[in-house]
mmCIF file of C-alpha atoms in Angstrom:
data_model
loop_
_atom_site.group_PDB
_atom_site.id
_atom_site.type_symbol
_atom_site.label_atom_id
_atom_site.label_comp_id
_atom_site.label_asym_id
_atom_site.label_seq_id
_atom_site.Cartn_x
_atom_site.Cartn_y
_atom_site.Cartn_z
ATOM 1 C CA MET A 1261 15.930 40.312 -1.629
ATOM 2 C CA LEU A 1262 14.435 37.071 0.299
ATOM 3 C CA GLY A 1263 15.302 35.315 3.190
ATOM 4 C CA ILE A 1264 14.222 31.969 4.306
ATOM 5 C CA ASP A 1265 14.721 30.606 7.914
ATOM 6 C CA PRO A 1266 13.632 27.087 6.902
ATOM 7 C CA GLY A 1267 11.626 25.039 9.300
ATOM 8 C CA LEU A 1268 8.964 21.909 8.969
ATOM 9 C CA THR A 1269 6.733 23.479 11.447
ATOM 10 C CA ARG A 1270 7.482 27.221 10.719
ATOM 11 C CA CYS A 1271 9.316 28.258 7.887
ATOM 12 C CA GLY A 1272 9.783 32.427 8.333
ATOM 13 C CA ILE A 1273 10.130 34.415 5.140
ATOM 14 C CA GLY A 1274 11.602 37.733 4.808
ATOM 15 C CA VAL A 1275 11.317 40.387 2.009
ATOM 16 C CA VAL A 1276 13.839 43.143 2.302
ATOM 17 C CA ASP A 1277 14.135 45.631 -0.707
ATOM 18 C CA VAL A 1278 18.095 46.825 -0.320
ATOM 19 C CA ALA A 1279 18.976 49.865 -2.303
ATOM 20 C CA SER A 1280 22.264 50.960 -3.756
ATOM 21 C CA ASP A 1281 23.624 52.711 -0.721
ATOM 22 C CA ARG A 1282 22.755 49.922 0.994
ATOM 23 C CA SER A 1283 19.811 51.275 2.977
ATOM 24 C CA ALA A 1284 17.182 48.592 3.383
ATOM 25 C CA THR A 1285 13.515 48.646 3.510
ATOM 26 C CA LEU A 1286 11.094 45.928 4.557
ATOM 27 C CA VAL A 1287 8.870 44.878 2.131
ATOM 28 C CA HIS A 1288 7.193 41.404 3.709
ATOM 29 C CA VAL A 1289 7.599 39.203 6.589
ATOM 30 C CA GLY A 1290 5.637 36.153 7.628
ATOM 31 C CA VAL A 1291 5.560 32.707 8.328
ATOM 32 C CA VAL A 1292 4.794 29.481 6.561
ATOM 33 C CA ARG A 1293 3.369 26.605 8.648
ATOM 34 C CA SER A 1294 2.212 23.256 7.962
ATOM 35 C CA ASP A 1295 0.718 21.478 9.878
ATOM 36 C CA PRO A 1296 2.365 19.179 11.988
ATOM 37 C CA THR A 1297 0.146 16.314 12.220
ATOM 38 C CA ALA A 1298 0.123 15.969 8.331
ATOM 39 C CA ALA A 1299 2.371 13.889 6.637
ATOM 40 C CA ILE A 1300 5.528 14.862 5.865
ATOM 41 C CA GLU A 1301 4.991 15.199 1.977
ATOM 42 C CA THR A 1302 1.976 17.429 2.314
ATOM 43 C CA ARG A 1303 3.701 19.567 4.580
ATOM 44 C CA LEU A 1304 6.842 19.826 2.324
ATOM 45 C CA ALA A 1305 4.215 20.625 -0.406
ATOM 46 C CA THR A 1306 2.378 23.373 2.097
ATOM 47 C CA ILE A 1307 5.695 25.249 2.264
ATOM 48 C CA ALA A 1308 6.938 25.103 -1.532
ATOM 49 C CA SER A 1309 3.285 26.335 -2.187
ATOM 50 C CA GLY A 1310 4.030 29.502 0.811
ATOM 51 C CA ILE A 1311 7.267 30.298 -0.397
ATOM 52 C CA ARG A 1312 6.380 30.021 -4.338
ATOM 53 C CA ALA A 1313 3.208 32.790 -3.206
ATOM 54 C CA VAL A 1314 5.672 35.185 -1.514
ATOM 55 C CA ILE A 1315 8.581 34.942 -4.998
ATOM 56 C CA ASP A 1316 5.300 35.515 -7.019
ATOM 57 C CA ALA A 1317 4.099 38.589 -5.177
ATOM 58 C CA HIS A 1318 7.390 40.370 -4.576
ATOM 59 C CA ALA A 1319 9.508 39.115 -7.190
ATOM 60 C CA PRO A 1320 13.095 38.756 -5.345
ATOM 61 C CA ALA A 1321 16.184 38.946 -7.430
ATOM 62 C CA VAL A 1322 17.824 36.266 -5.324
ATOM 63 C CA VAL A 1323 17.338 33.715 -2.302
ATOM 64 C CA ALA A 1324 18.779 33.337 0.801
ATOM 65 C CA VAL A 1325 18.135 30.100 2.738
ATOM 66 C CA GLU A 1326 20.178 29.704 6.197
ATOM 67 C CA ARG A 1327 22.118 26.795 6.094
ATOM 68 C CA VAL A 1328 21.703 23.762 8.168
ATOM 69 C CA PHE A 1329 23.922 21.464 9.935
ATOM 70 C CA ALA A 1330 23.646 18.175 10.924
ATOM 71 C CA GLN A 1331 24.712 18.685 14.694
ATOM 72 C CA HIS A 1332 21.926 19.579 16.539
ATOM 73 C CA ASN A 1333 18.511 17.620 17.521
ATOM 74 C CA ARG A 1334 18.872 14.358 14.610
ATOM 75 C CA GLN A 1335 14.592 14.290 13.981
ATOM 76 C CA THR A 1336 14.544 18.005 13.926
ATOM 77 C CA VAL A 1337 17.361 19.310 11.660
ATOM 78 C CA MET A 1338 16.067 16.343 9.065
ATOM 79 C CA GLY A 1339 12.999 18.460 8.481
ATOM 80 C CA THR A 1340 14.704 21.567 8.315
ATOM 81 C CA ALA A 1341 17.413 20.247 6.194
ATOM 82 C CA GLN A 1342 14.607 18.755 3.903
ATOM 83 C CA ALA A 1343 12.889 22.117 4.278
ATOM 84 C CA SER A 1344 15.830 24.148 2.835
ATOM 85 C CA GLY A 1345 15.938 21.802 0.105
ATOM 86 C CA ILE A 1346 12.212 22.955 -0.788
ATOM 87 C CA ALA A 1347 13.246 26.667 -0.685
ATOM 88 C CA LEU A 1348 16.324 25.916 -2.746
ATOM 89 C CA LEU A 1349 14.291 24.021 -5.243
ATOM 90 C CA VAL A 1350 11.601 26.745 -5.530
ATOM 91 C CA ALA A 1351 14.542 29.214 -5.743
ATOM 92 C CA GLY A 1352 15.938 27.207 -8.848
ATOM 93 C CA GLU A 1353 12.625 25.962 -10.571
ATOM 94 C CA ARG A 1354 11.614 30.088 -10.873
ATOM 95 C CA GLY A 1355 15.268 30.700 -12.118
ATOM 96 C CA LEU A 1356 16.294 32.306 -9.204
ATOM 97 C CA PRO A 1357 20.010 32.363 -7.934
ATOM 98 C CA ALA A 1358 20.134 30.774 -4.151
ATOM 99 C CA ALA A 1359 22.671 31.559 -1.634
ATOM 100 C CA THR A 1360 23.255 30.077 1.956
ATOM 101 C CA HIS A 1361 24.737 31.353 5.203
ATOM 102 C CA THR A 1362 25.346 29.669 8.240
ATOM 103 C CA PRO A 1363 23.565 31.422 11.587
ATOM 104 C CA THR A 1364 27.044 32.478 12.709
ATOM 105 C CA GLU A 1365 27.399 34.727 9.223
ATOM 106 C CA VAL A 1366 23.820 36.185 9.811
ATOM 107 C CA LYS A 1367 24.615 37.059 13.275
ATOM 108 C CA ALA A 1368 28.114 38.545 12.832
ATOM 109 C CA ALA A 1369 26.898 40.399 9.457
ATOM 110 C CA ILE A 1370 23.867 42.115 11.186
ATOM 111 C CA THR A 1371 25.219 42.615 15.025
ATOM 112 C CA GLY A 1372 29.029 42.307 14.577
ATOM 113 C CA TYR A 1373 28.844 39.393 16.834
ATOM 114 C CA GLY A 1374 28.716 35.813 15.576
ATOM 115 C CA ALA A 1375 27.171 34.274 18.956
ATOM 116 C CA ALA A 1376 24.917 37.223 19.419
ATOM 117 C CA ASP A 1377 21.547 35.883 20.861
ATOM 118 C CA LYS A 1378 18.271 36.118 18.850
ATOM 119 C CA ARG A 1379 17.304 39.255 20.812
ATOM 120 C CA GLN A 1380 20.375 41.177 19.636
ATOM 121 C CA VAL A 1381 19.657 40.114 16.015
ATOM 122 C CA GLN A 1382 15.891 41.092 16.104
ATOM 123 C CA ALA A 1383 16.858 44.397 17.772
ATOM 124 C CA MET A 1384 19.197 45.031 14.871
ATOM 125 C CA VAL A 1385 17.115 43.912 11.954
ATOM 126 C CA ALA A 1386 14.640 46.339 13.254
ATOM 127 C CA ARG A 1387 17.180 48.927 13.536
ATOM 128 C CA ILE A 1388 18.572 48.575 9.880
ATOM 129 C CA LEU A 1389 14.907 48.639 8.584
ATOM 130 C CA ARG A 1390 14.042 51.586 10.597
ATOM 131 C CA LEU A 1391 11.089 49.941 12.370
ATOM 132 C CA ASP A 1392 9.616 50.983 15.380
ATOM 133 C CA GLU A 1393 9.779 47.623 17.284
ATOM 134 C CA PRO A 1394 10.804 44.383 15.811
ATOM 135 C CA PRO A 1395 9.655 42.555 13.121
ATOM 136 C CA LYS A 1396 6.771 40.259 14.155
ATOM 137 C CA PRO A 1397 6.456 37.353 14.004
ATOM 138 C CA ALA A 1398 9.796 36.688 15.851
ATOM 139 C CA ASP A 1399 10.999 33.895 14.433
ATOM 140 C CA ALA A 1400 10.553 35.537 10.714
ATOM 141 C CA ALA A 1401 12.952 38.263 12.351
ATOM 142 C CA ASP A 1402 15.824 35.490 11.058
ATOM 143 C CA ALA A 1403 14.575 35.332 7.795
ATOM 144 C CA LEU A 1404 14.770 39.274 7.211
ATOM 145 C CA ALA A 1405 18.301 38.818 8.848
ATOM 146 C CA LEU A 1406 19.227 36.154 6.576
ATOM 147 C CA ALA A 1407 18.346 39.023 3.460
ATOM 148 C CA LEU A 1408 19.890 41.822 4.838
ATOM 149 C CA CYS A 1409 23.175 39.475 5.673
ATOM 150 C CA HIS A 1410 23.057 38.125 1.887
ATOM 151 C CA ALA A 1411 22.351 42.005 0.537
ATOM 152 C CA TRP A 1412 25.371 42.546 2.813
ATOM 153 C CA ARG A 1413 27.906 40.379 1.883
ATOM 154 C CA ARG A 1414 27.252 40.887 -2.048
ATOM 155 C CA GLY A 1415 26.454 44.218 -1.893
ATOM 156 C CA PRO A 1416 28.703 47.147 -2.777
ATOM 157 C CA THR A 1417 30.978 48.774 -0.086
ATOM 158 C CA VAL A 1418 29.607 52.176 1.250
ATOM 159 C CA GLY A 1419 32.348 54.451 2.751
ATOM 160 C CA THR A 1420 31.336 55.473 6.228
ATOM 161 C CA ALA A 1421 31.348 59.363 4.666
ATOM 162 C CA ALA A 1422 28.537 58.531 2.500
ATOM 163 C CA VAL A 1423 26.482 57.062 5.223
ATOM 164 C CA ALA A 1424 23.741 59.218 6.636
ATOM 165 C CA THR A 1425 20.743 57.618 8.445
ATOM 166 C CA PRO A 1426 21.083 56.322 11.745
ATOM 167 C CA ALA A 1427 20.601 52.733 9.970
ATOM 168 C CA GLN A 1428 22.971 53.090 7.655
ATOM 169 C CA ARG A 1429 25.700 54.189 10.562
ATOM 170 C CA ALA A 1430 24.353 50.798 12.613
ATOM 171 C CA TRP A 1431 24.542 49.054 9.706
ATOM 172 C CA ALA A 1432 28.489 50.172 8.851
ATOM 173 C CA GLU A 1433 29.192 49.696 12.662
ATOM 174 C CA ALA A 1434 28.209 46.083 12.795
ATOM 175 C CA GLU A 1435 29.966 45.833 9.507
ATOM 176 C CA ARG A 1436 33.199 47.143 11.084
ATOM 177 C CA LEU A 1437 32.902 45.091 14.005
ATOM 178 C CA ALA A 1438 32.104 41.951 11.810
ATOM 179 C CA ARG A 1439 35.469 42.632 9.895
ATOM 180 C CA ARG A 1440 37.563 42.671 13.128
ATOM 181 C CA MET B 917 5.293 1.243 -6.516
ATOM 182 C CA LEU B 918 7.994 3.958 -6.952
ATOM 183 C CA GLY B 919 11.108 4.037 -4.724
ATOM 184 C CA ILE B 920 13.509 6.644 -4.405
ATOM 185 C CA ASP B 921 17.519 6.465 -2.970
ATOM 186 C CA PRO B 922 17.993 10.249 -2.293
ATOM 187 C CA GLY B 923 20.945 11.711 -3.456
ATOM 188 C CA LEU B 924 22.258 14.902 -4.685
ATOM 189 C CA THR B 925 24.593 13.482 -7.213
ATOM 190 C CA ARG B 926 23.026 10.280 -7.876
ATOM 191 C CA CYS B 927 19.561 9.895 -6.967
ATOM 192 C CA GLY B 928 18.235 6.462 -7.689
ATOM 193 C CA ILE B 929 14.868 5.785 -8.964
ATOM 194 C CA GLY B 930 13.004 2.280 -9.179
ATOM 195 C CA VAL B 931 9.663 1.408 -10.284
ATOM 196 C CA VAL B 932 8.029 -2.244 -9.415
ATOM 197 C CA ASP B 933 4.336 -3.683 -9.946
ATOM 198 C CA VAL B 934 3.744 -5.606 -7.097
ATOM 199 C CA ALA B 935 0.657 -8.148 -7.946
ATOM 200 C CA SER B 936 -1.963 -8.939 -5.257
ATOM 201 C CA ASP B 937 -0.138 -12.200 -4.633
ATOM 202 C CA ARG B 938 2.972 -10.515 -4.083
ATOM 203 C CA SER B 939 4.345 -11.412 -6.940
ATOM 204 C CA ALA B 940 6.652 -8.404 -8.461
ATOM 205 C CA THR B 941 7.486 -7.040 -11.884
ATOM 206 C CA LEU B 942 10.467 -4.601 -12.864
ATOM 207 C CA VAL B 943 8.944 -1.494 -14.497
ATOM 208 C CA HIS B 944 11.682 1.334 -14.430
ATOM 209 C CA VAL B 945 14.769 1.189 -12.904
ATOM 210 C CA GLY B 946 17.449 4.444 -13.534
ATOM 211 C CA VAL B 947 19.346 7.089 -11.621
ATOM 212 C CA VAL B 948 18.769 10.972 -11.728
ATOM 213 C CA ARG B 949 22.430 12.672 -11.801
ATOM 214 C CA SER B 950 23.156 16.153 -11.182
ATOM 215 C CA ASP B 951 26.235 17.994 -12.077
ATOM 216 C CA PRO B 952 28.375 18.576 -8.717
ATOM 217 C CA THR B 953 29.955 21.805 -10.143
ATOM 218 C CA ALA B 954 26.319 23.377 -10.620
ATOM 219 C CA ALA B 955 24.515 25.549 -8.082
ATOM 220 C CA ILE B 956 22.776 23.672 -4.990
ATOM 221 C CA GLU B 957 19.463 25.201 -6.289
ATOM 222 C CA THR B 958 20.073 24.027 -10.131
ATOM 223 C CA ARG B 959 20.701 20.584 -9.089
ATOM 224 C CA LEU B 960 17.773 19.903 -6.410
ATOM 225 C CA ALA B 961 15.640 21.532 -9.299
ATOM 226 C CA THR B 962 17.212 18.566 -11.950
ATOM 227 C CA ILE B 963 16.496 16.107 -9.257
ATOM 228 C CA ALA B 964 12.521 17.090 -9.168
ATOM 229 C CA SER B 965 12.267 17.524 -12.826
ATOM 230 C CA GLY B 966 13.643 13.628 -12.778
ATOM 231 C CA ILE B 967 11.524 12.538 -10.816
ATOM 232 C CA ARG B 968 8.365 13.826 -12.338
ATOM 233 C CA ALA B 969 9.213 12.452 -15.555
ATOM 234 C CA VAL B 970 9.199 9.063 -14.252
ATOM 235 C CA ILE B 971 6.134 9.752 -12.101
ATOM 236 C CA ASP B 972 4.701 10.672 -15.339
ATOM 237 C CA ALA B 973 5.636 7.972 -17.421
ATOM 238 C CA HIS B 974 4.626 5.250 -14.847
ATOM 239 C CA ALA B 975 2.230 6.891 -12.504
ATOM 240 C CA PRO B 976 2.774 4.777 -9.177
ATOM 241 C CA ALA B 977 0.600 4.467 -6.291
ATOM 242 C CA VAL B 978 2.207 5.037 -3.856
ATOM 243 C CA VAL B 979 6.251 6.786 -3.611
ATOM 244 C CA ALA B 980 8.828 5.233 -0.948
ATOM 245 C CA VAL B 981 11.885 7.269 -0.045
ATOM 246 C CA GLU B 982 14.711 6.005 2.246
ATOM 247 C CA ARG B 983 14.677 7.476 5.281
ATOM 248 C CA VAL B 984 17.864 10.010 6.048
ATOM 249 C CA PHE B 985 19.736 9.882 9.684
ATOM 250 C CA ALA B 986 22.084 12.525 10.422
ATOM 251 C CA GLN B 987 24.541 10.658 12.223
ATOM 252 C CA HIS B 988 26.686 10.267 8.958
ATOM 253 C CA ASN B 989 29.062 12.340 6.790
ATOM 254 C CA ARG B 990 27.977 16.192 7.651
ATOM 255 C CA GLN B 991 28.195 17.622 4.654
ATOM 256 C CA THR B 992 27.001 14.297 2.434
ATOM 257 C CA VAL B 993 23.667 13.907 4.754
ATOM 258 C CA MET B 994 22.706 17.450 4.479
ATOM 259 C CA GLY B 995 22.704 16.938 0.684
ATOM 260 C CA THR B 996 20.688 13.793 1.255
ATOM 261 C CA ALA B 997 18.247 15.021 3.514
ATOM 262 C CA GLN B 998 17.523 17.516 0.773
ATOM 263 C CA ALA B 999 17.026 15.246 -2.180
ATOM 264 C CA SER B 1000 14.816 13.246 0.075
ATOM 265 C CA GLY B 1001 12.963 16.361 0.453
ATOM 266 C CA ILE B 1002 12.249 17.229 -2.824
ATOM 267 C CA ALA B 1003 11.419 13.376 -3.484
ATOM 268 C CA LEU B 1004 8.739 13.929 -0.826
ATOM 269 C CA LEU B 1005 7.545 17.478 -2.126
ATOM 270 C CA VAL B 1006 7.201 15.958 -5.961
ATOM 271 C CA ALA B 1007 4.896 12.837 -4.479
ATOM 272 C CA GLY B 1008 2.877 15.485 -2.316
ATOM 273 C CA GLU B 1009 2.477 17.793 -5.080
ATOM 274 C CA ARG B 1010 1.180 14.892 -7.258
ATOM 275 C CA GLY B 1011 -1.282 13.606 -4.556
ATOM 276 C CA LEU B 1012 0.356 10.312 -4.239
ATOM 277 C CA PRO B 1013 0.973 9.453 -0.385
ATOM 278 C CA ALA B 1014 4.530 9.007 0.414
ATOM 279 C CA ALA B 1015 6.156 6.549 2.807
ATOM 280 C CA THR B 1016 9.852 6.555 4.381
ATOM 281 C CA HIS B 1017 12.002 3.550 5.384
ATOM 282 C CA THR B 1018 14.924 3.109 6.877
ATOM 283 C CA PRO B 1019 18.129 1.252 5.134
ATOM 284 C CA THR B 1020 17.852 -1.245 8.049
ATOM 285 C CA GLU B 1021 13.955 -1.743 7.315
ATOM 286 C CA VAL B 1022 14.872 -2.371 3.877
ATOM 287 C CA LYS B 1023 17.366 -4.849 4.199
ATOM 288 C CA ALA B 1024 15.380 -6.698 6.799
ATOM 289 C CA ALA B 1025 12.362 -6.944 4.098
ATOM 290 C CA ILE B 1026 14.456 -7.712 1.411
ATOM 291 C CA THR B 1027 17.096 -10.080 2.772
ATOM 292 C CA GLY B 1028 15.842 -10.904 6.298
ATOM 293 C CA TYR B 1029 19.002 -9.729 7.480
ATOM 294 C CA GLY B 1030 18.871 -5.886 8.729
ATOM 295 C CA ALA B 1031 22.674 -5.743 8.244
ATOM 296 C CA ALA B 1032 22.759 -7.424 5.075
ATOM 297 C CA ASP B 1033 25.536 -5.943 2.763
ATOM 298 C CA LYS B 1034 24.694 -3.758 -0.553
ATOM 299 C CA ARG B 1035 25.615 -7.238 -2.970
ATOM 300 C CA GLN B 1036 23.163 -9.279 -0.729
ATOM 301 C CA VAL B 1037 20.449 -6.476 -1.195
ATOM 302 C CA GLN B 1038 21.050 -6.608 -5.146
ATOM 303 C CA ALA B 1039 21.300 -10.498 -5.382
ATOM 304 C CA MET B 1040 17.423 -10.705 -3.861
ATOM 305 C CA VAL B 1041 16.452 -7.641 -5.329
ATOM 306 C CA ALA B 1042 17.124 -9.577 -8.697
ATOM 307 C CA ARG B 1043 15.549 -12.652 -7.674
ATOM 308 C CA ILE B 1044 12.482 -11.267 -6.341
ATOM 309 C CA LEU B 1045 12.012 -9.267 -9.732
ATOM 310 C CA ARG B 1046 13.320 -12.423 -11.524
ATOM 311 C CA LEU B 1047 16.042 -10.840 -13.220
ATOM 312 C CA ASP B 1048 18.838 -12.630 -14.655
ATOM 313 C CA GLU B 1049 21.231 -10.469 -12.634
ATOM 314 C CA PRO B 1050 21.449 -7.584 -10.457
ATOM 315 C CA PRO B 1051 19.286 -4.618 -11.835
ATOM 316 C CA LYS B 1052 21.827 -2.013 -13.511
ATOM 317 C CA PRO B 1053 23.073 0.714 -12.260
ATOM 318 C CA ALA B 1054 24.052 -1.117 -9.314
ATOM 319 C CA ASP B 1055 22.846 2.194 -7.065
ATOM 320 C CA ALA B 1056 19.171 1.826 -8.485
ATOM 321 C CA ALA B 1057 18.548 -1.445 -6.749
ATOM 322 C CA ASP B 1058 18.427 0.342 -3.260
ATOM 323 C CA ALA B 1059 15.411 2.090 -4.942
ATOM 324 C CA LEU B 1060 13.901 -0.525 -6.257
ATOM 325 C CA ALA B 1061 14.660 -2.569 -2.909
ATOM 326 C CA LEU B 1062 12.776 0.458 -1.220
ATOM 327 C CA ALA B 1063 9.634 0.311 -3.589
ATOM 328 C CA LEU B 1064 9.997 -3.516 -2.798
ATOM 329 C CA CYS B 1065 10.137 -2.906 1.313
ATOM 330 C CA HIS B 1066 7.109 -1.039 0.918
ATOM 331 C CA ALA B 1067 5.167 -3.109 -0.831
ATOM 332 C CA TRP B 1068 5.954 -5.739 1.533
ATOM 333 C CA ARG B 1069 5.231 -4.034 4.800
ATOM 334 C CA ARG B 1070 1.871 -2.860 3.313
ATOM 335 C CA GLY B 1071 0.917 -5.523 1.070
ATOM 336 C CA PRO B 1072 -1.901 -8.138 2.016
ATOM 337 C CA THR B 1073 -0.321 -11.277 3.896
ATOM 338 C CA VAL B 1074 -0.004 -14.466 1.137
ATOM 339 C CA GLY B 1075 0.168 -17.823 2.852
ATOM 340 C CA THR B 1076 3.440 -19.591 2.342
ATOM 341 C CA ALA B 1077 1.074 -22.723 0.713
ATOM 342 C CA ALA B 1078 -0.429 -19.992 -2.179
ATOM 343 C CA VAL B 1079 3.604 -19.071 -3.091
ATOM 344 C CA ALA B 1080 4.411 -20.771 -6.363
ATOM 345 C CA THR B 1081 7.432 -19.180 -8.205
ATOM 346 C CA PRO B 1082 10.844 -18.969 -6.952
ATOM 347 C CA ALA B 1083 11.077 -15.432 -6.352
ATOM 348 C CA GLN B 1084 7.558 -15.740 -3.969
ATOM 349 C CA ARG B 1085 9.325 -18.506 -2.217
ATOM 350 C CA ALA B 1086 12.188 -16.084 -1.883
ATOM 351 C CA TRP B 1087 10.199 -13.293 -0.811
ATOM 352 C CA ALA B 1088 8.114 -15.691 1.899
ATOM 353 C CA GLU B 1089 11.545 -16.926 3.287
ATOM 354 C CA ALA B 1090 12.652 -13.595 3.930
ATOM 355 C CA GLU B 1091 9.516 -12.151 5.201
ATOM 356 C CA ARG B 1092 9.615 -15.294 7.724
ATOM 357 C CA LEU B 1093 13.548 -14.507 8.662
ATOM 358 C CA ALA B 1094 12.771 -10.610 9.014
ATOM 359 C CA ARG B 1095 10.036 -11.435 11.385
ATOM 360 C CA ARG B 1096 11.696 -13.623 13.481
#
């Protein structure tokens, strides 16, 4: 599962492997950066090529991209929307299905609380992936959260009884809370 | 000069040949359509492939794309922003410089009036390109206007004395008005 937190200057990319029992493992986390002083067409090409490299290296089955809204800072949001378009295009051109999730959906899926702050999401991502500390760089944690959110929302339901590890318990608890 | 009026359902594409004396000739006009019921990643791939086909067929030197703003209908504007990102990406990946212009800039460049309506722009595009009627499909006239606008803004200045054809006179007049 490949998650992309689209951005023009920093585009977070995370890959997680989600087993049928919903246990998740970190495969890759990183950020594709583009030079803010470069021309927009060059920046978008840099982002496309960075995403393609991760797809080639890890062969994900699905690409999940954060859904962008127009309500925030106009100039930034247009760059973010363009970067999200690039992410979706690259998925389409590789024949991969793509999905989009809102930040609220991601937060609710990961922490059980749609208005959770960044640190809470990072902490839960670390927990779910059984990491000793939040994944670095911090920006890329959102991409991992997105990948986990997507796996979560589409994956098979696992009964609480079958959940064994602390990460799986945390996940089941978060899911329970998110469904309230 | 390749102009692109980005859109998810209809993406206008126009190619004009602009001589050093600023006389302009229609090379290509068309619309790349994507199926509104298809997945977003498929739609963006369709648009990318349509733009690439026009670039391959006509080898433009520059790509001009309409600049998208977030002030309008949110859902539509995000699709438009994504399509504009695709257009810029395709330019970047083909090594072509890209430029963006606002609708107001285009209207001012073509008609001399930044708040001109669609029909006025279409009529001026037809005049400048020495066409008997506005280029079809109507949506694609905006793409031609964009290409002309870009050629205009970057091209060498031609003195009124050197302007001979009605189209060139119309252009010079529009330029004069736009600079008021």
